PDB file of C-alpha atoms in Angstrom:
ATOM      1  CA  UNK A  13     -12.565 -31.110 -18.525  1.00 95.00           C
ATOM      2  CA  UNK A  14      -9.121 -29.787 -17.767  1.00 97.00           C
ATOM      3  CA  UNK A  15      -7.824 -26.971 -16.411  1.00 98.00           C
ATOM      4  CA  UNK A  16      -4.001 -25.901 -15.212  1.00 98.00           C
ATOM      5  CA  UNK A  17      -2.731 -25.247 -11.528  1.00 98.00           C
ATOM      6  CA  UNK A  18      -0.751 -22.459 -10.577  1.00 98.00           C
ATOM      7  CA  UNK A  19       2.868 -24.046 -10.911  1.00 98.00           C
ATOM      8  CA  UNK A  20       1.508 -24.899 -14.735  1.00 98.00           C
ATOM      9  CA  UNK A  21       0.825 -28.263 -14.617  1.00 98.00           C
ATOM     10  CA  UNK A  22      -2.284 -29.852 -16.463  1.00 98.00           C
ATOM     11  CA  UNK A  23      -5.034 -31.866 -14.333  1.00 98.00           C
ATOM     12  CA  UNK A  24      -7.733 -33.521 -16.514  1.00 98.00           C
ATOM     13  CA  UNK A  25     -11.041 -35.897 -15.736  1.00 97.00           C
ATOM     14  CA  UNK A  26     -14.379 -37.062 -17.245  1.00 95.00           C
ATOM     15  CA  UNK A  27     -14.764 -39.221 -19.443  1.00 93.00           C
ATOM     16  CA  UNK A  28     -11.956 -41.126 -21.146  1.00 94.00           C
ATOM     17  CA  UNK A  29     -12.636 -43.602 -23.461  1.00 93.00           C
ATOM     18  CA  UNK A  30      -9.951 -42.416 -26.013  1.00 94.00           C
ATOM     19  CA  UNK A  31      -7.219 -41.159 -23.531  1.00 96.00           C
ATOM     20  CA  UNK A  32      -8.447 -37.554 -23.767  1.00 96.00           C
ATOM     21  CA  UNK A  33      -7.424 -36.939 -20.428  1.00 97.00           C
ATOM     22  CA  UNK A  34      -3.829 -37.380 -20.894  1.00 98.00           C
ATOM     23  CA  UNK A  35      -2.738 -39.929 -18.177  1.00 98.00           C
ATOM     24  CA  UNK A  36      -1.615 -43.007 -19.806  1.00 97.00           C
ATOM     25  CA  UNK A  37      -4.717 -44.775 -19.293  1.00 97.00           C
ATOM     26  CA  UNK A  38      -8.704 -45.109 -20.944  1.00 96.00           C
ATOM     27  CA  UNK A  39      -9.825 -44.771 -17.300  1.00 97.00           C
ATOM     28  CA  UNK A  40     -12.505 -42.505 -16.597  1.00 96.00           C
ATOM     29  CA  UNK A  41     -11.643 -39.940 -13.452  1.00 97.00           C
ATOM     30  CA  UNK A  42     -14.249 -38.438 -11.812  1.00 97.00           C
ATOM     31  CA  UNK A  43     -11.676 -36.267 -10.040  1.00 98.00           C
ATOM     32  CA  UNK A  44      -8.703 -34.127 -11.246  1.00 98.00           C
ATOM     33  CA  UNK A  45      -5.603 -36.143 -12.781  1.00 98.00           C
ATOM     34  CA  UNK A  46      -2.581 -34.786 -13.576  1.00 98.00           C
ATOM     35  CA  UNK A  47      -1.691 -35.089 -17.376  1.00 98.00           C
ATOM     36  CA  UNK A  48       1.512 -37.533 -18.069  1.00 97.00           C
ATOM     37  CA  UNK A  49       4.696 -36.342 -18.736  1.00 96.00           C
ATOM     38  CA  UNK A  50       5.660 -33.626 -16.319  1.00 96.00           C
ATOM     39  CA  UNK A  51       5.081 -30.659 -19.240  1.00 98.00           C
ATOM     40  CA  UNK A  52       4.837 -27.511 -17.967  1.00 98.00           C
ATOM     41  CA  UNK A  53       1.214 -26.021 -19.831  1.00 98.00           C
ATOM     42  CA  UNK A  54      -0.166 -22.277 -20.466  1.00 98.00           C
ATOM     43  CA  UNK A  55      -3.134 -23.520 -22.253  1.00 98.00           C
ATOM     44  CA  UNK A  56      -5.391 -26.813 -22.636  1.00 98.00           C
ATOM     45  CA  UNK A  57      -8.081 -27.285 -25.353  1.00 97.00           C
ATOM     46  CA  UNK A  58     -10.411 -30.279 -25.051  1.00 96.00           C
ATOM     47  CA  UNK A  59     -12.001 -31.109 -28.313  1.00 95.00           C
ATOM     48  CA  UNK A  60     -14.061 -33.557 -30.073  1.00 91.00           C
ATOM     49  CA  UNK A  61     -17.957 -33.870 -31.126  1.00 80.00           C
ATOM     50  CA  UNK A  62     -18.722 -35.868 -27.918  1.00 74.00           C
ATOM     51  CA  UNK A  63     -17.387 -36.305 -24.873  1.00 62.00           C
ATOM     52  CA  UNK A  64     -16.376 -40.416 -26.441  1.00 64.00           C
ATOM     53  CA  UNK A  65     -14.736 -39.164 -29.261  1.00 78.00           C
ATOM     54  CA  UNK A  66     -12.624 -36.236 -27.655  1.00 94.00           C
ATOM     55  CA  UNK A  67      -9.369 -35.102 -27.639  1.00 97.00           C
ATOM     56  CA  UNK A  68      -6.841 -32.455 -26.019  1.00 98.00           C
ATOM     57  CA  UNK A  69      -4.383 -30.421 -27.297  1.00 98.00           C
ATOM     58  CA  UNK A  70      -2.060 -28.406 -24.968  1.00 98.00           C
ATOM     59  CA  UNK A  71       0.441 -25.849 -25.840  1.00 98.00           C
ATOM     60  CA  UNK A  72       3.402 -26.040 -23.066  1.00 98.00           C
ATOM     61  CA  UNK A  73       4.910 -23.345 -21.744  1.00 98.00           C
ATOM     62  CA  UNK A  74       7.789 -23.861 -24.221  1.00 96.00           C
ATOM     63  CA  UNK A  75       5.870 -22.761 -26.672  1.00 97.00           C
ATOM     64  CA  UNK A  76       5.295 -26.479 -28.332  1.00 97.00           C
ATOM     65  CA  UNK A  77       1.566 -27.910 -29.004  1.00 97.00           C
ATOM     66  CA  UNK A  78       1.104 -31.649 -27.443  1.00 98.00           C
ATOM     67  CA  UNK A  79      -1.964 -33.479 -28.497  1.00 98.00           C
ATOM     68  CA  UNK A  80      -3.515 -36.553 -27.369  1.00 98.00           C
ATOM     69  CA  UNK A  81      -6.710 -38.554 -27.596  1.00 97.00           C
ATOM     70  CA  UNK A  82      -9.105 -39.782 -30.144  1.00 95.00           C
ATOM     71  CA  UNK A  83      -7.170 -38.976 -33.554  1.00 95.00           C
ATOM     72  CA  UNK A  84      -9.857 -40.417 -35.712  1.00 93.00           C
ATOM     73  CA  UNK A  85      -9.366 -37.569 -38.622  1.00 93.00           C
ATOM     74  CA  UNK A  86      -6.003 -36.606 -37.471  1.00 95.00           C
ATOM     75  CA  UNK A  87      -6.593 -33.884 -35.167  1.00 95.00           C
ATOM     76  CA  UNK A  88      -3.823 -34.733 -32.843  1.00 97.00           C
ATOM     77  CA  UNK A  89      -1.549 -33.740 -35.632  1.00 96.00           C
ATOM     78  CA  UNK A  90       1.423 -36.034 -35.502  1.00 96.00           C
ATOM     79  CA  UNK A  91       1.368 -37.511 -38.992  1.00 94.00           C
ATOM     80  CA  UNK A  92      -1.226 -40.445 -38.321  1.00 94.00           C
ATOM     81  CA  UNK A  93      -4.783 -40.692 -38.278  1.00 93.00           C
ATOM     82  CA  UNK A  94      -7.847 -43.343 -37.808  1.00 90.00           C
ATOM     83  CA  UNK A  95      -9.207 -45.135 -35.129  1.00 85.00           C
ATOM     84  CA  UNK A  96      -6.126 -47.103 -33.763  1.00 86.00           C
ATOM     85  CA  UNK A  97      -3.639 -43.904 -34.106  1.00 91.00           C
ATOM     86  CA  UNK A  98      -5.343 -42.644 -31.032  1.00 92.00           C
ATOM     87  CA  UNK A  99      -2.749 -42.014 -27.816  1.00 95.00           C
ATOM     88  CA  UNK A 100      -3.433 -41.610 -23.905  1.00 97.00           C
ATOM     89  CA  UNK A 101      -0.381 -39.298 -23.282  1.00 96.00           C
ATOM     90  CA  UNK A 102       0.892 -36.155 -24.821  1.00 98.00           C
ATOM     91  CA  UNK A 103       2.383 -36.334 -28.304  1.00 96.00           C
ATOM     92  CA  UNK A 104       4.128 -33.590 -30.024  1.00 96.00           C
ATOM     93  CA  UNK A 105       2.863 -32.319 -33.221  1.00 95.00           C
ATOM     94  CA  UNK A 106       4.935 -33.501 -36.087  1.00 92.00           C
ATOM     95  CA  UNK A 107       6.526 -29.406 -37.077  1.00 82.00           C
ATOM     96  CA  UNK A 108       9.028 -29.354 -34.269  1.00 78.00           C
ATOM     97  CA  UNK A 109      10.607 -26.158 -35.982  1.00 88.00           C
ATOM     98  CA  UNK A 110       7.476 -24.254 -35.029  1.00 95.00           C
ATOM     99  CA  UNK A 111       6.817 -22.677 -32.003  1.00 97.00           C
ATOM    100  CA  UNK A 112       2.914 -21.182 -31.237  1.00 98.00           C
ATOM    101  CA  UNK A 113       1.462 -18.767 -28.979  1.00 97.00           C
ATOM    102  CA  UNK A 114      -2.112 -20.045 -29.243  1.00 98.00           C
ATOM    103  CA  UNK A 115      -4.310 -22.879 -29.306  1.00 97.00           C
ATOM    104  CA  UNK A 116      -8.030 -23.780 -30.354  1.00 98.00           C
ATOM    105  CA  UNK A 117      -9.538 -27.004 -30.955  1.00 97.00           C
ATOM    106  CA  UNK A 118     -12.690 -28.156 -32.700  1.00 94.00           C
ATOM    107  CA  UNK A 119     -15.241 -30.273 -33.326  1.00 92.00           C
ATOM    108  CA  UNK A 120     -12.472 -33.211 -35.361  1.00 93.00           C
ATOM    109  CA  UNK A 121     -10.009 -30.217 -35.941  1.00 96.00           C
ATOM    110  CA  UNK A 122      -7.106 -28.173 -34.582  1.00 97.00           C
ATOM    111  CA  UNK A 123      -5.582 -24.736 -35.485  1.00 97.00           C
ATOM    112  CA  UNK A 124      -2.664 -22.701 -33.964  1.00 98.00           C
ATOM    113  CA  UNK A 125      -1.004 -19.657 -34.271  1.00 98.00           C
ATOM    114  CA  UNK A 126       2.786 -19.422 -34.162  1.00 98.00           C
ATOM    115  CA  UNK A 127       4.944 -16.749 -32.946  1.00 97.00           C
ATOM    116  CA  UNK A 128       5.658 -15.321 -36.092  1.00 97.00           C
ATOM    117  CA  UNK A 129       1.922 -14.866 -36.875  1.00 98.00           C
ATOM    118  CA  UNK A 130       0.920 -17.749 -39.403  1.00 97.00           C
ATOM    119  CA  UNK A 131      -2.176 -19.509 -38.361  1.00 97.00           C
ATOM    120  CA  UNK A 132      -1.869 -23.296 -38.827  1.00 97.00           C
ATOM    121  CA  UNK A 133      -5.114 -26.168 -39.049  1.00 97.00           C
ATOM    122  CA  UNK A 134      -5.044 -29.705 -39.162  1.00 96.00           C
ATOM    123  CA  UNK A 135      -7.635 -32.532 -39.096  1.00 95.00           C
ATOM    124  CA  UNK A 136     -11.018 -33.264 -40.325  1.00 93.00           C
ATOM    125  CA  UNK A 137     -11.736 -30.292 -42.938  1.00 93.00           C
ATOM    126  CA  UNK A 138     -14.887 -32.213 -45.040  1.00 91.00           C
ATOM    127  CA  UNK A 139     -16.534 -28.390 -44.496  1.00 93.00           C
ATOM    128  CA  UNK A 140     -13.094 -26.733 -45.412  1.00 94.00           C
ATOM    129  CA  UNK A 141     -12.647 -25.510 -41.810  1.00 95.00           C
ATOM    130  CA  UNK A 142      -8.554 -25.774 -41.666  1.00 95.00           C
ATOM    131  CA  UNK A 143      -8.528 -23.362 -44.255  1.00 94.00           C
ATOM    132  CA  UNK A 144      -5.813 -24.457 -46.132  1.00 92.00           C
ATOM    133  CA  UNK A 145      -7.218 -26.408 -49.123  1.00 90.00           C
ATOM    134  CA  UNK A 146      -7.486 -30.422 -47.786  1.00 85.00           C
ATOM    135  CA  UNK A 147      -7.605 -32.331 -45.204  1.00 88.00           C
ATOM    136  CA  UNK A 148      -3.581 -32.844 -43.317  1.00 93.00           C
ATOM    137  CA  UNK A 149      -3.018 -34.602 -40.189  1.00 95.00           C
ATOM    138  CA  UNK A 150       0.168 -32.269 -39.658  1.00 95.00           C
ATOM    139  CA  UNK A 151      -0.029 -28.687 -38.880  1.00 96.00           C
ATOM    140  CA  UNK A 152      -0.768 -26.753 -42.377  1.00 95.00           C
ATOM    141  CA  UNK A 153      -0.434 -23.033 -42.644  1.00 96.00           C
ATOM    142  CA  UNK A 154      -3.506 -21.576 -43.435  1.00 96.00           C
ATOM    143  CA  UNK A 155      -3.585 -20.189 -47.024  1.00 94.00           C
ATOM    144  CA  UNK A 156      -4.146 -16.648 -47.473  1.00 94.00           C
ATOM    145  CA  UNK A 157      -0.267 -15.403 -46.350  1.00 94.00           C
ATOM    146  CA  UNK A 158      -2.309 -13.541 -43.415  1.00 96.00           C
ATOM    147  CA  UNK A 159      -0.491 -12.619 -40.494  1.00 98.00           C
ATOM    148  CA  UNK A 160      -3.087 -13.553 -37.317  1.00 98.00           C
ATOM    149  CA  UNK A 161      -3.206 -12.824 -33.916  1.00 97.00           C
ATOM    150  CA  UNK A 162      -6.090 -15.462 -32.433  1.00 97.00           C
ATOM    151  CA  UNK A 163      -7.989 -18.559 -34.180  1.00 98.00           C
ATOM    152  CA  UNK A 164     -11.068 -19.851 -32.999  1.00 97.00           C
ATOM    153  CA  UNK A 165     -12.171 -23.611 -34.161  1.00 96.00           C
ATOM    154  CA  UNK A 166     -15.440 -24.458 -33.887  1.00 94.00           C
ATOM    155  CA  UNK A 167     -17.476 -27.565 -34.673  1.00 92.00           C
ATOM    156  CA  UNK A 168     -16.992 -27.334 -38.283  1.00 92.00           C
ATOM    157  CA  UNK A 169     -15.751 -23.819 -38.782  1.00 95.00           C
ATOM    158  CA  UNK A 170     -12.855 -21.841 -37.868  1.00 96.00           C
ATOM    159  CA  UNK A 171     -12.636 -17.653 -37.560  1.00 97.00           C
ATOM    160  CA  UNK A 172      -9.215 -16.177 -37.156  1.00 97.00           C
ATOM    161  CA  UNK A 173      -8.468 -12.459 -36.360  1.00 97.00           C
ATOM    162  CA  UNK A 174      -5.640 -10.557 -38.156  1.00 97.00           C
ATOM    163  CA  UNK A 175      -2.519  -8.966 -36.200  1.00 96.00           C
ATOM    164  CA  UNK A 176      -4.914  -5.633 -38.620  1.00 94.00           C
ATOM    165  CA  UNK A 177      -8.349  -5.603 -38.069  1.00 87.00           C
ATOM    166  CA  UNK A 178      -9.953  -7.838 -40.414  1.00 96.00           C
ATOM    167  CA  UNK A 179     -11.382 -11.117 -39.280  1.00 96.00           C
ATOM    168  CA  UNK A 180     -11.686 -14.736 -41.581  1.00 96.00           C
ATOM    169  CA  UNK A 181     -13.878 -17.557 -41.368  1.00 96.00           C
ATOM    170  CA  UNK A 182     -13.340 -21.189 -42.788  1.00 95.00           C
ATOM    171  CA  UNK A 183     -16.179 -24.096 -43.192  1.00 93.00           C
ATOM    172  CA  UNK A 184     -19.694 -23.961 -44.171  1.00 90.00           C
ATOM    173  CA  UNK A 185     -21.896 -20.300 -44.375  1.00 75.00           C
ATOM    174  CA  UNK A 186     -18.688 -18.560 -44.994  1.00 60.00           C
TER     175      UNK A 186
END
């Protein structure tokens, strides 16, 4: 679990076994600890299919998206995946050019939506949940050319709502 304070830093605990919780260590907390790195957040995520494979992504109030934690399929998206790419401190996605107004992570997956309305996935995409075509372990726009307002990840799906009034899903039963 994590959640952010009033003067916008990050406190995470729970489990830990992949350094989901952000403060330098695979130490489980049973109590709030603040995330490393003295970021200033507007939004957490936690992620993952169980609570020992998880992850976190955080968009700062700078408008760039950190990510740390298991990065098994590249859902932290700096570049790197598989088991021993996984970090236990915030790590900024690999598109430092881009800069995002909201976050949503998923089951092995993350998406994004910049400020100039292009919706961006990374990570596991087996069920072609990212949306864009393959599986990256960078931020990837979305194909389509849509300009979106909010994505949603899910397990192994993700729905994103147009800046118009149309809504699209990614992944399996879509």
């Amino acid at each position: 679990t994590c959640a952010i304070a009033t003067n916008a830093k990050a406190y995470c605990w729970g489990a830990n076994r992949e350094g989901q919780l952000g403060d330098g260590t695979t130490t489980d907390r049973w109590s709030p600890t603040l995330v490393f790195g003295g970021l200033s957040w507007k939004q957490i995520e936690v992620g993952g299919g169980s609570a020992y494979a998880g992850f976190t992504c955080g968009l700062t109030t700078g408008e760039r998206i950190y990510c740390w934690g298991s990065n098994y399929y590249g859902q932290l998206g700096n570049g790197s995946s598989g088991y021993d790419t996984h970090t236990s401190f915030p790590t900024a996605t690999t598109n430092v050019g881009v800069t995002y107004r909201q976050l949503s992570t998923g089951g092995y997956h993350t998406c994004a939506v910049s400020t100039g309305n292009v919706a961006y996935c990374w990570g596991y995409a087996h069920y072609g949940q990212t949306g864009n075509g393959g599986v990256f372990y960078q931020p990837t726009a979305v194909s389509g050319g849509y300009a979106f307002r909010q994505v949603t990840a899910g397990a192994v799906h993700t729905c994103g709502t147009t800046t118009g009034t149309s809504t699209f899903c990614s992944g399996p039963g879509t």
